[in-house]
PDB file of C-alpha atoms in Angstrom:
ATOM      1  CA  MET F   1       7.613 -18.188  43.392  1.00 45.00           C
ATOM      2  CA  ARG F   2       4.448 -16.370  44.481  1.00 45.00           C
ATOM      3  CA  LEU F   3       1.432 -15.739  42.317  1.00 43.00           C
ATOM      4  CA  PRO F   4      -0.566 -12.539  42.853  1.00 44.00           C
ATOM      5  CA  GLN F   5      -3.067 -12.573  45.681  1.00 43.00           C
ATOM      6  CA  SER F   6      -6.752 -11.837  45.457  1.00 41.00           C
ATOM      7  CA  PRO F   7      -7.749  -8.190  46.032  1.00 41.00           C
ATOM      8  CA  GLU F   8      -9.056  -9.035  49.501  1.00 44.00           C
ATOM      9  CA  ARG F   9      -5.835 -10.682  50.660  1.00 44.00           C
ATOM     10  CA  ALA F  10      -3.735  -8.002  48.976  1.00 45.00           C
ATOM     11  CA  SER F  11      -5.166  -5.241  51.175  1.00 49.00           C
ATOM     12  CA  GLU F  12      -2.369  -5.412  53.734  1.00 53.00           C
ATOM     13  CA  PRO F  13       0.444  -5.319  51.133  1.00 52.00           C
ATOM     14  CA  ILE F  14      -1.299  -2.338  49.558  1.00 50.00           C
ATOM     15  CA  LYS F  15      -1.369  -0.517  52.877  1.00 51.00           C
ATOM     16  CA  THR F  16       2.270  -1.409  53.456  1.00 53.00           C
ATOM     17  CA  THR F  17       3.230  -0.280  49.986  1.00 53.00           C
ATOM     18  CA  LEU F  18       1.415   3.039  50.085  1.00 51.00           C
ATOM     19  CA  GLY F  19       2.960   3.773  53.429  1.00 53.00           C
ATOM     20  CA  ARG F  20       6.514   3.383  52.179  1.00 54.00           C
ATOM     21  CA  SER F  21       8.417   6.574  51.450  1.00 48.00           C
ATOM     22  CA  GLY F  22       5.237   8.540  50.751  1.00 55.00           C
ATOM     23  CA  ALA F  23       4.267   6.108  48.001  1.00 56.00           C
ATOM     24  CA  GLY F  24       0.590   7.031  48.161  1.00 54.00           C
ATOM     25  CA  ARG F  25       1.322  10.702  47.641  1.00 59.00           C
ATOM     26  CA  ARG F  26       3.752  10.028  44.798  1.00 60.00           C
ATOM     27  CA  VAL F  27       1.332   7.765  42.950  1.00 59.00           C
ATOM     28  CA  GLY F  28      -1.386  10.361  43.484  1.00 57.00           C
ATOM     29  CA  ASP F  29       0.848  13.045  42.014  1.00 62.00           C
ATOM     30  CA  LEU F  30       1.358  10.893  38.928  1.00 59.00           C
ATOM     31  CA  VAL F  31      -2.390  10.449  38.507  1.00 55.00           C
ATOM     32  CA  ASP F  32      -3.005  14.191  38.886  1.00 57.00           C
ATOM     33  CA  SER F  33      -0.344  15.040  36.323  1.00 55.00           C
ATOM     34  CA  GLN F  34      -1.324  12.391  33.797  1.00 53.00           C
ATOM     35  CA  SER F  35      -3.585  14.670  31.753  1.00 51.00           C
ATOM     36  CA  LYS F  36      -1.164  17.586  31.835  1.00 49.00           C
ATOM     37  CA  ARG F  37       2.162  16.102  30.745  1.00 60.00           C
ATOM     38  CA  ARG F  38       3.586  14.561  27.622  1.00 78.00           C
ATOM     39  CA  ALA F  39       3.303  10.785  27.442  1.00 81.00           C
ATOM     40  CA  GLU F  40       7.061  10.272  27.130  1.00 86.00           C
ATOM     41  CA  ASP F  41       7.718  12.411  30.201  1.00 87.00           C
ATOM     42  CA  LEU F  42       5.088  10.475  32.130  1.00 88.00           C
ATOM     43  CA  LEU F  43       6.703   7.166  31.213  1.00 91.00           C
ATOM     44  CA  ASP F  44      10.037   8.505  32.457  1.00 92.00           C
ATOM     45  CA  SER F  45       8.474   9.576  35.750  1.00 91.00           C
ATOM     46  CA  ILE F  46       6.536   6.364  36.344  1.00 92.00           C
ATOM     47  CA  PHE F  47       9.586   4.232  35.590  1.00 94.00           C
ATOM     48  CA  LYS F  48      11.722   6.265  37.976  1.00 93.00           C
ATOM     49  CA  VAL F  49       9.110   6.100  40.741  1.00 93.00           C
ATOM     50  CA  ALA F  50       8.781   2.328  40.256  1.00 93.00           C
ATOM     51  CA  THR F  51      12.492   1.707  40.748  1.00 93.00           C
ATOM     52  CA  GLU F  52      12.657   3.999  43.772  1.00 93.00           C
ATOM     53  CA  LEU F  53       9.600   2.583  45.535  1.00 93.00           C
ATOM     54  CA  VAL F  54      10.716  -1.046  45.307  1.00 92.00           C
ATOM     55  CA  ARG F  55      14.390  -0.087  45.708  1.00 91.00           C
ATOM     56  CA  GLY F  56      15.644  -1.893  42.634  1.00 92.00           C
ATOM     57  CA  GLU F  57      19.011  -1.153  41.061  1.00 91.00           C
ATOM     58  CA  ARG F  58      18.314  -2.878  37.757  1.00 92.00           C
ATOM     59  CA  ALA F  59      15.066  -2.474  35.855  1.00 94.00           C
ATOM     60  CA  SER F  60      13.542  -2.537  32.405  1.00 95.00           C
ATOM     61  CA  LEU F  61      10.330  -1.463  30.747  1.00 96.00           C
ATOM     62  CA  LEU F  62       9.720  -3.373  27.540  1.00 96.00           C
ATOM     63  CA  LEU F  63       6.917  -2.278  25.223  1.00 95.00           C
ATOM     64  CA  ARG F  64       5.449  -4.092  22.251  1.00 94.00           C
ATOM     65  CA  GLU F  65       6.503  -2.722  18.893  1.00 91.00           C
ATOM     66  CA  ASP F  66       3.860  -1.386  16.549  1.00 85.00           C
ATOM     67  CA  ASN F  67       2.530  -4.041  14.159  1.00 82.00           C
ATOM     68  CA  SER F  68       4.567  -6.734  15.911  1.00 87.00           C
ATOM     69  CA  THR F  69       4.411  -9.221  18.760  1.00 89.00           C
ATOM     70  CA  ASP F  70       8.017  -8.469  19.760  1.00 93.00           C
ATOM     71  CA  PHE F  71       8.916  -6.417  22.815  1.00 95.00           C
ATOM     72  CA  VAL F  72      11.825  -3.970  22.934  1.00 93.00           C
ATOM     73  CA  ILE F  73      13.332  -1.924  25.738  1.00 94.00           C
ATOM     74  CA  ALA F  74      11.737   1.493  26.124  1.00 92.00           C
ATOM     75  CA  ARG F  75      13.281   2.388  29.506  1.00 93.00           C
ATOM     76  CA  ALA F  76      16.105   0.762  31.454  1.00 93.00           C
ATOM     77  CA  LEU F  77      18.188   1.180  34.589  1.00 93.00           C
ATOM     78  CA  GLY F  78      21.508  -0.558  35.181  1.00 89.00           C
ATOM     79  CA  LEU F  79      21.786  -1.999  31.671  1.00 87.00           C
ATOM     80  CA  ALA F  80      24.538  -1.286  29.161  1.00 85.00           C
ATOM     81  CA  ASP F  81      23.548   0.724  26.093  1.00 84.00           C
ATOM     82  CA  ASP F  82      24.451  -2.100  23.698  1.00 82.00           C
ATOM     83  CA  VAL F  83      22.224  -4.490  25.660  1.00 81.00           C
ATOM     84  CA  LYS F  84      19.332  -2.031  25.509  1.00 82.00           C
ATOM     85  CA  ARG F  85      19.664  -1.751  21.747  1.00 83.00           C
ATOM     86  CA  GLN F  86      19.952  -5.488  21.117  1.00 86.00           C
ATOM     87  CA  VAL F  87      17.219  -6.868  23.358  1.00 88.00           C
ATOM     88  CA  ARG F  88      14.179  -8.098  21.457  1.00 90.00           C
ATOM     89  CA  VAL F  89      11.802 -10.525  23.160  1.00 92.00           C
ATOM     90  CA  LYS F  90       9.102 -12.568  21.480  1.00 92.00           C
ATOM     91  CA  THR F  91       5.839 -13.360  23.218  1.00 92.00           C
ATOM     92  CA  GLY F  92       6.301 -16.513  25.313  1.00 91.00           C
ATOM     93  CA  GLU F  93      10.100 -16.261  25.208  1.00 91.00           C
ATOM     94  CA  GLY F  94      11.997 -16.025  28.519  1.00 90.00           C
ATOM     95  CA  VAL F  95      10.639 -14.417  31.667  1.00 90.00           C
ATOM     96  CA  VAL F  96       9.405 -11.254  29.961  1.00 92.00           C
ATOM     97  CA  GLY F  97       7.775 -13.180  27.138  1.00 94.00           C
ATOM     98  CA  LEU F  98       6.109 -15.552  29.608  1.00 94.00           C
ATOM     99  CA  VAL F  99       4.690 -12.691  31.670  1.00 96.00           C
ATOM    100  CA  ALA F 100       3.438 -10.988  28.504  1.00 95.00           C
ATOM    101  CA  GLN F 101       1.855 -14.164  27.181  1.00 95.00           C
ATOM    102  CA  SER F 102       0.165 -15.110  30.453  1.00 95.00           C
ATOM    103  CA  LYS F 103      -0.784 -11.509  31.291  1.00 96.00           C
ATOM    104  CA  ARG F 104      -0.022 -12.438  34.906  1.00 95.00           C
ATOM    105  CA  PRO F 105       2.656 -10.947  37.184  1.00 96.00           C
ATOM    106  CA  LEU F 106       5.562 -13.018  38.435  1.00 94.00           C
ATOM    107  CA  LEU F 107       7.176 -12.587  41.859  1.00 93.00           C
ATOM    108  CA  VAL F 108      10.284 -14.715  42.363  1.00 91.00           C
ATOM    109  CA  ARG F 109      12.029 -14.800  45.732  1.00 85.00           C
ATOM    110  CA  ASN F 110      14.716 -17.176  44.490  1.00 75.00           C
ATOM    111  CA  VAL F 111      15.636 -17.545  40.816  1.00 69.00           C
ATOM    112  CA  ALA F 112      16.086 -21.282  41.294  1.00 62.00           C
ATOM    113  CA  SER F 113      12.302 -21.546  41.669  1.00 60.00           C
ATOM    114  CA  ALA F 114      11.479 -19.544  38.537  1.00 55.00           C
ATOM    115  CA  PRO F 115       9.625 -21.476  35.801  1.00 53.00           C
ATOM    116  CA  ILE F 116      12.013 -20.038  33.198  1.00 53.00           C
ATOM    117  CA  GLN F 117      15.581 -18.928  33.811  1.00 52.00           C
ATOM    118  CA  SER F 118      16.892 -15.663  32.411  1.00 50.00           C
ATOM    119  CA  GLY F 119      20.075 -17.278  31.128  1.00 48.00           C
ATOM    120  CA  GLU F 120      22.156 -14.178  31.834  1.00 47.00           C
ATOM    121  CA  GLY F 121      23.604 -15.262  35.172  1.00 47.00           C
ATOM    122  CA  SER F 122      24.713 -11.728  36.011  1.00 53.00           C
ATOM    123  CA  TYR F 123      22.164 -10.684  38.634  1.00 54.00           C
ATOM    124  CA  ARG F 124      23.448  -9.794  42.092  1.00 63.00           C
ATOM    125  CA  SER F 125      20.266 -10.862  43.880  1.00 67.00           C
ATOM    126  CA  ASP F 126      18.165 -14.014  43.814  1.00 79.00           C
ATOM    127  CA  SER F 127      14.851 -12.202  43.503  1.00 90.00           C
ATOM    128  CA  PHE F 128      12.977 -10.301  40.831  1.00 91.00           C
ATOM    129  CA  VAL F 129       9.475  -9.146  40.013  1.00 95.00           C
ATOM    130  CA  SER F 130       7.844  -8.708  36.595  1.00 96.00           C
ATOM    131  CA  VAL F 131       4.378  -7.347  35.891  1.00 97.00           C
ATOM    132  CA  PRO F 132       2.505  -7.151  32.586  1.00 97.00           C
ATOM    133  CA  ILE F 133       1.064  -3.970  31.128  1.00 96.00           C
ATOM    134  CA  VAL F 134      -2.300  -4.925  29.682  1.00 95.00           C
ATOM    135  CA  VAL F 135      -4.593  -2.686  27.622  1.00 94.00           C
ATOM    136  CA  ASP F 136      -7.963  -4.000  26.420  1.00 92.00           C
ATOM    137  CA  ASP F 137      -6.864  -7.524  27.369  1.00 93.00           C
ATOM    138  CA  GLU F 138      -3.798  -7.217  25.112  1.00 94.00           C
ATOM    139  CA  PRO F 139      -0.237  -7.420  26.511  1.00 95.00           C
ATOM    140  CA  ARG F 140       1.466  -4.139  25.680  1.00 95.00           C
ATOM    141  CA  GLY F 141       4.562  -4.335  27.828  1.00 96.00           C
ATOM    142  CA  VAL F 142       6.342  -5.748  30.862  1.00 97.00           C
ATOM    143  CA  LEU F 143       7.891  -3.886  33.797  1.00 97.00           C
ATOM    144  CA  SER F 144      10.664  -5.891  35.504  1.00 95.00           C
ATOM    145  CA  ILE F 145      12.888  -5.046  38.456  1.00 95.00           C
ATOM    146  CA  THR F 146      15.722  -6.983  40.111  1.00 92.00           C
ATOM    147  CA  ASP F 147      18.840  -6.386  42.244  1.00 90.00           C
ATOM    148  CA  ARG F 148      17.186  -4.861  45.279  1.00 88.00           C
ATOM    149  CA  PHE F 149      19.732  -2.532  46.838  1.00 86.00           C
ATOM    150  CA  ASP F 150      19.645  -4.187  50.291  1.00 86.00           C
ATOM    151  CA  GLY F 151      19.912  -7.714  48.881  1.00 84.00           C
ATOM    152  CA  ARG F 152      16.585  -8.798  50.345  1.00 88.00           C
ATOM    153  CA  PRO F 153      13.976 -10.558  48.190  1.00 91.00           C
ATOM    154  CA  PHE F 154      11.084  -8.626  46.742  1.00 93.00           C
ATOM    155  CA  ASP F 155       7.766  -9.156  48.509  1.00 92.00           C
ATOM    156  CA  GLU F 156       4.057  -8.938  47.802  1.00 93.00           C
ATOM    157  CA  ALA F 157       3.981  -5.247  48.652  1.00 92.00           C
ATOM    158  CA  ASP F 158       6.517  -4.668  45.860  1.00 93.00           C
ATOM    159  CA  LEU F 159       4.354  -6.689  43.505  1.00 94.00           C
ATOM    160  CA  VAL F 160       1.274  -4.620  44.326  1.00 92.00           C
ATOM    161  CA  THR F 161       3.253  -1.398  43.836  1.00 92.00           C
ATOM    162  CA  LEU F 162       4.398  -2.416  40.372  1.00 94.00           C
ATOM    163  CA  GLU F 163       0.945  -3.650  39.381  1.00 94.00           C
ATOM    164  CA  LEU F 164      -0.460  -0.276  40.374  1.00 91.00           C
ATOM    165  CA  LEU F 165       2.158   1.581  38.352  1.00 93.00           C
ATOM    166  CA  ALA F 166       1.766  -0.805  35.400  1.00 94.00           C
ATOM    167  CA  GLY F 167      -1.870   0.259  35.263  1.00 92.00           C
ATOM    168  CA  HIS F 168      -0.779   3.885  34.969  1.00 91.00           C
ATOM    169  CA  ILE F 169       1.692   2.965  32.213  1.00 93.00           C
ATOM    170  CA  GLY F 170      -1.169   1.327  30.318  1.00 93.00           C
ATOM    171  CA  ALA F 171      -3.236   4.489  30.705  1.00 90.00           C
ATOM    172  CA  VAL F 172      -0.333   6.569  29.371  1.00 90.00           C
ATOM    173  CA  LEU F 173      -0.027   4.296  26.319  1.00 91.00           C
ATOM    174  CA  VAL F 174      -3.734   4.750  25.598  1.00 89.00           C
ATOM    175  CA  GLN F 175      -3.378   8.512  26.049  1.00 84.00           C
ATOM    176  CA  GLN F 176      -0.407   8.518  23.693  1.00 84.00           C
ATOM    177  CA  GLU F 177      -2.273   6.561  21.019  1.00 84.00           C
ATOM    178  CA  HIS F 178      -5.334   8.788  21.280  1.00 84.00           C
ATOM    179  CA  GLY F 179      -3.133  11.857  21.011  1.00 80.00           C
ATOM    180  CA  GLU F 180      -1.391  10.483  17.935  1.00 75.00           C
ATOM    181  CA  ALA F 181      -4.731   9.576  16.358  1.00 78.00           C
ATOM    182  CA  LEU F 182      -6.097  13.060  17.007  1.00 80.00           C
ATOM    183  CA  GLN F 183      -2.907  14.572  15.602  1.00 78.00           C
ATOM    184  CA  ARG F 184      -3.284  12.503  12.427  1.00 80.00           C
ATOM    185  CA  LEU F 185      -6.915  13.550  12.061  1.00 83.00           C
ATOM    186  CA  ALA F 186      -6.032  17.198  12.633  1.00 88.00           C
ATOM    187  CA  GLU F 187      -3.393  17.053   9.885  1.00 89.00           C
ATOM    188  CA  THR F 188      -5.255  14.916   7.328  1.00 92.00           C
ATOM    189  CA  ASP F 189      -7.588  16.092   4.579  1.00 93.00           C
ATOM    190  CA  PRO F 190     -10.900  14.267   5.200  1.00 91.00           C
ATOM    191  CA  LEU F 191     -11.765  13.885   1.503  1.00 93.00           C
ATOM    192  CA  THR F 192      -8.510  12.653  -0.030  1.00 94.00           C
ATOM    193  CA  TRP F 193      -6.737  11.372   3.108  1.00 93.00           C
ATOM    194  CA  LEU F 194      -3.623  13.205   2.030  1.00 95.00           C
ATOM    195  CA  PHE F 195      -1.900  15.513   4.486  1.00 94.00           C
ATOM    196  CA  ASN F 196      -3.501  18.938   4.814  1.00 94.00           C
ATOM    197  CA  ARG F 197      -2.041  22.458   4.713  1.00 94.00           C
ATOM    198  CA  ARG F 198      -1.388  22.459   8.459  1.00 92.00           C
ATOM    199  CA  HIS F 199       0.817  19.370   8.247  1.00 93.00           C
ATOM    200  CA  PHE F 200       2.438  20.672   5.066  1.00 95.00           C
ATOM    201  CA  ASP F 201       3.526  23.928   6.717  1.00 95.00           C
ATOM    202  CA  ARG F 202       4.980  22.105   9.722  1.00 92.00           C
ATOM    203  CA  ARG F 203       6.811  19.492   7.659  1.00 94.00           C
ATOM    204  CA  LEU F 204       8.144  21.993   5.125  1.00 95.00           C
ATOM    205  CA  GLU F 205       9.824  23.955   7.903  1.00 94.00           C
ATOM    206  CA  ALA F 206      11.234  20.780   9.468  1.00 93.00           C
ATOM    207  CA  GLU F 207      12.487  19.351   6.157  1.00 94.00           C
ATOM    208  CA  THR F 208      14.023  22.685   5.162  1.00 95.00           C
ATOM    209  CA  ASN F 209      15.979  22.820   8.413  1.00 94.00           C
ATOM    210  CA  ARG F 210      17.062  19.199   8.010  1.00 91.00           C
ATOM    211  CA  ALA F 211      18.197  19.769   4.423  1.00 91.00           C
ATOM    212  CA  LEU F 212      20.240  22.796   5.467  1.00 92.00           C
ATOM    213  CA  ARG F 213      21.931  20.897   8.296  1.00 91.00           C
ATOM    214  CA  ALA F 214      22.715  17.849   6.165  1.00 87.00           C
ATOM    215  CA  GLU F 215      23.435  19.872   3.005  1.00 87.00           C
ATOM    216  CA  HIS F 216      20.927  17.768   1.071  1.00 88.00           C
ATOM    217  CA  LEU F 217      18.675  18.937  -1.737  1.00 91.00           C
ATOM    218  CA  LEU F 218      14.985  19.504  -1.060  1.00 93.00           C
ATOM    219  CA  ALA F 219      12.344  19.727  -3.805  1.00 93.00           C
ATOM    220  CA  LEU F 220       8.796  21.040  -3.695  1.00 93.00           C
ATOM    221  CA  LEU F 221       6.232  19.976  -6.285  1.00 93.00           C
ATOM    222  CA  MET F 222       3.084  22.095  -6.779  1.00 94.00           C
ATOM    223  CA  LEU F 223       0.279  21.082  -9.140  1.00 92.00           C
ATOM    224  CA  ASP F 224      -3.380  21.690  -9.840  1.00 92.00           C
ATOM    225  CA  ILE F 225      -6.049  20.025 -11.985  1.00 92.00           C
ATOM    226  CA  ASP F 226      -6.600  21.606 -15.404  1.00 89.00           C
ATOM    227  CA  ARG F 227     -10.119  23.000 -15.936  1.00 89.00           C
ATOM    228  CA  PHE F 228     -11.328  21.518 -12.659  1.00 92.00           C
ATOM    229  CA  LYS F 229     -13.799  24.366 -12.023  1.00 90.00           C
ATOM    230  CA  GLN F 230     -15.468  23.808 -15.397  1.00 90.00           C
ATOM    231  CA  TYR F 231     -15.666  20.075 -14.742  1.00 88.00           C
ATOM    232  CA  ASN F 232     -17.051  20.654 -11.242  1.00 88.00           C
ATOM    233  CA  ASP F 233     -19.680  23.122 -12.484  1.00 90.00           C
ATOM    234  CA  ARG F 234     -20.803  20.814 -15.281  1.00 91.00           C
ATOM    235  CA  TYR F 235     -20.992  17.477 -13.441  1.00 91.00           C
ATOM    236  CA  GLY F 236     -21.526  18.579  -9.841  1.00 92.00           C
ATOM    237  CA  HIS F 237     -19.529  18.564  -6.631  1.00 91.00           C
ATOM    238  CA  ALA F 238     -20.001  14.846  -5.953  1.00 92.00           C
ATOM    239  CA  VAL F 239     -18.299  13.943  -9.227  1.00 91.00           C
ATOM    240  CA  GLY F 240     -15.711  16.650  -8.611  1.00 91.00           C
ATOM    241  CA  ASP F 241     -14.911  15.009  -5.283  1.00 93.00           C
ATOM    242  CA  GLN F 242     -14.378  11.721  -7.093  1.00 93.00           C
ATOM    243  CA  VAL F 243     -11.847  13.412  -9.353  1.00 92.00           C
ATOM    244  CA  LEU F 244     -10.011  14.865  -6.352  1.00 94.00           C
ATOM    245  CA  THR F 245      -9.828  11.496  -4.598  1.00 93.00           C
ATOM    246  CA  ALA F 246      -8.689   9.765  -7.796  1.00 93.00           C
ATOM    247  CA  VAL F 247      -5.928  12.330  -8.350  1.00 93.00           C
ATOM    248  CA  ALA F 248      -4.902  11.974  -4.703  1.00 94.00           C
ATOM    249  CA  ALA F 249      -4.712   8.180  -5.052  1.00 93.00           C
ATOM    250  CA  ALA F 250      -2.572   8.477  -8.184  1.00 93.00           C
ATOM    251  CA  LEU F 251      -0.316  10.987  -6.469  1.00 93.00           C
ATOM    252  CA  ARG F 252       0.087   8.760  -3.416  1.00 91.00           C
ATOM    253  CA  GLN F 253       1.015   5.845  -5.658  1.00 90.00           C
ATOM    254  CA  ALA F 254       3.572   7.865  -7.620  1.00 90.00           C
ATOM    255  CA  VAL F 255       5.623   9.300  -4.752  1.00 91.00           C
ATOM    256  CA  ARG F 256       8.186   7.624  -2.503  1.00 90.00           C
ATOM    257  CA  VAL F 257       7.298   6.406   0.989  1.00 87.00           C
ATOM    258  CA  TYR F 258       9.090   9.303   2.697  1.00 88.00           C
ATOM    259  CA  ASP F 259       7.668  12.063   0.466  1.00 93.00           C
ATOM    260  CA  VAL F 260       4.853  14.247   1.814  1.00 95.00           C
ATOM    261  CA  PRO F 261       1.838  14.350  -0.561  1.00 96.00           C
ATOM    262  CA  THR F 262      -0.567  17.103   0.455  1.00 96.00           C
ATOM    263  CA  ARG F 263      -3.881  18.570  -0.569  1.00 96.00           C
ATOM    264  CA  TYR F 264      -2.832  22.191  -0.488  1.00 95.00           C
ATOM    265  CA  GLY F 265      -6.343  23.555  -1.005  1.00 93.00           C
ATOM    266  CA  GLY F 266      -9.199  23.252  -3.505  1.00 93.00           C
ATOM    267  CA  ASP F 267      -7.825  21.489  -6.570  1.00 94.00           C
ATOM    268  CA  GLU F 268      -4.208  22.279  -5.656  1.00 95.00           C
ATOM    269  CA  PHE F 269      -1.782  19.607  -4.469  1.00 96.00           C
ATOM    270  CA  ALA F 270       1.778  19.777  -3.191  1.00 96.00           C
ATOM    271  CA  VAL F 271       4.500  17.237  -2.503  1.00 95.00           C
ATOM    272  CA  ILE F 272       7.560  17.766  -0.320  1.00 96.00           C
ATOM    273  CA  LEU F 273      10.431  15.664  -1.705  1.00 94.00           C
ATOM    274  CA  PRO F 274      13.348  15.274   0.734  1.00 92.00           C
ATOM    275  CA  ASP F 275      16.737  14.237  -0.696  1.00 86.00           C
ATOM    276  CA  ALA F 276      15.715  15.672  -4.038  1.00 77.00           C
ATOM    277  CA  ASP F 277      18.707  14.297  -5.937  1.00 69.00           C
ATOM    278  CA  THR F 278      16.725  11.028  -6.102  1.00 59.00           C
ATOM    279  CA  ALA F 279      13.336  12.684  -6.634  1.00 50.00           C
ATOM    280  CA  TYR F 280      13.312  13.401 -10.365  1.00 53.00           C
ATOM    281  CA  PRO F 281      11.693  10.182 -11.681  1.00 53.00           C
ATOM    282  CA  PRO F 282       8.652  10.692  -9.401  1.00 51.00           C
ATOM    283  CA  LEU F 283       8.445  14.300 -10.597  1.00 51.00           C
ATOM    284  CA  ASP F 284       7.991  13.116 -14.193  1.00 53.00           C
ATOM    285  CA  ARG F 285       5.375  10.550 -13.194  1.00 52.00           C
ATOM    286  CA  ASP F 286       3.455  13.091 -11.122  1.00 50.00           C
ATOM    287  CA  ARG F 287       3.298  15.475 -14.076  1.00 52.00           C
ATOM    288  CA  ASP F 288       1.886  12.917 -16.516  1.00 52.00           C
ATOM    289  CA  LEU F 289      -0.238  10.537 -14.439  1.00 51.00           C
ATOM    290  CA  PRO F 290      -3.337  12.605 -13.643  1.00 49.00           C
ATOM    291  CA  THR F 291      -3.546  14.188 -17.109  1.00 45.00           C
ATOM    292  CA  SER F 292      -3.344  10.914 -19.024  1.00 42.00           C
ATOM    293  CA  ARG F 293      -5.909   9.211 -16.829  1.00 46.00           C
ATOM    294  CA  TRP F 294      -8.698  11.826 -16.817  1.00 44.00           C
ATOM    295  CA  ARG F 295      -8.146  13.920 -19.957  1.00 43.00           C
ATOM    296  CA  ARG F 296     -11.219  12.520 -21.730  1.00 41.00           C
ATOM    297  CA  GLY F 297     -13.601  13.443 -18.905  1.00 43.00           C
ATOM    298  CA  PHE F 298     -12.732  17.132 -18.723  1.00 41.00           C
ATOM    299  CA  ALA F 299     -14.972  19.729 -20.326  1.00 37.00           C
ATOM    300  CA  ARG F 300     -13.346  21.538 -23.222  1.00 35.00           C
TER     301      ARG F 300
END
């Protein structure tokens, strides 16, 4: 087993690596394209380049699940579909879990020397390499490759290659998260934190198409606040905003987790209710909840 070298000692493996099969150019192309391509496409490309550069015939990219410490397979080569679906690794468990926990790469020339055995016993070669994907000092994934096509053990140049590409995978994950956060902000009403009209229009089209394909019912609930303009004029916009946020909170509480509560505009709200055959109880609650709670405060 070899631990990673210092940057100074790793200079020769880096030169060797970047000289292989135009590796430097290919990594450079990935960097240039990183801001122009979808995150999922970039992950596909980086994973493919990784397996080709180190000449591995079996590989996996495991990423940490959201709100979990478990890792699941996001990309794989040479693994059966049922294996890909079933694999779930906890931090500190097995080779992948150890690499994730330690946040240090592992280069094994002979599996007999590995600190933890895989337990599968089905590898054709005695060597493998695993590198962590670390973002803000947090393990986010592990890239592992084994079964080198020529049967030779992986070397330090392979390790450096995968560490380099793991860094790009980490950057893609950050890009993906930022993009998702921006998307959420762009489709969220800043006052009520319900979805906004932009998200509503997109989801209504998608849910309509899904309902037609599946022959399911789809319901749309539209509502507004009685005499809201009079209330707003009398007590001021700040108090009016409090009413809007309170109605939004009540609406969010009343609907199901997969419904789409939206601030449609002004004092108007809308809810998309997929699978509407089970939506009628929430419809009754939505009709009564806001009125019963704030009736006394409205100007008459």
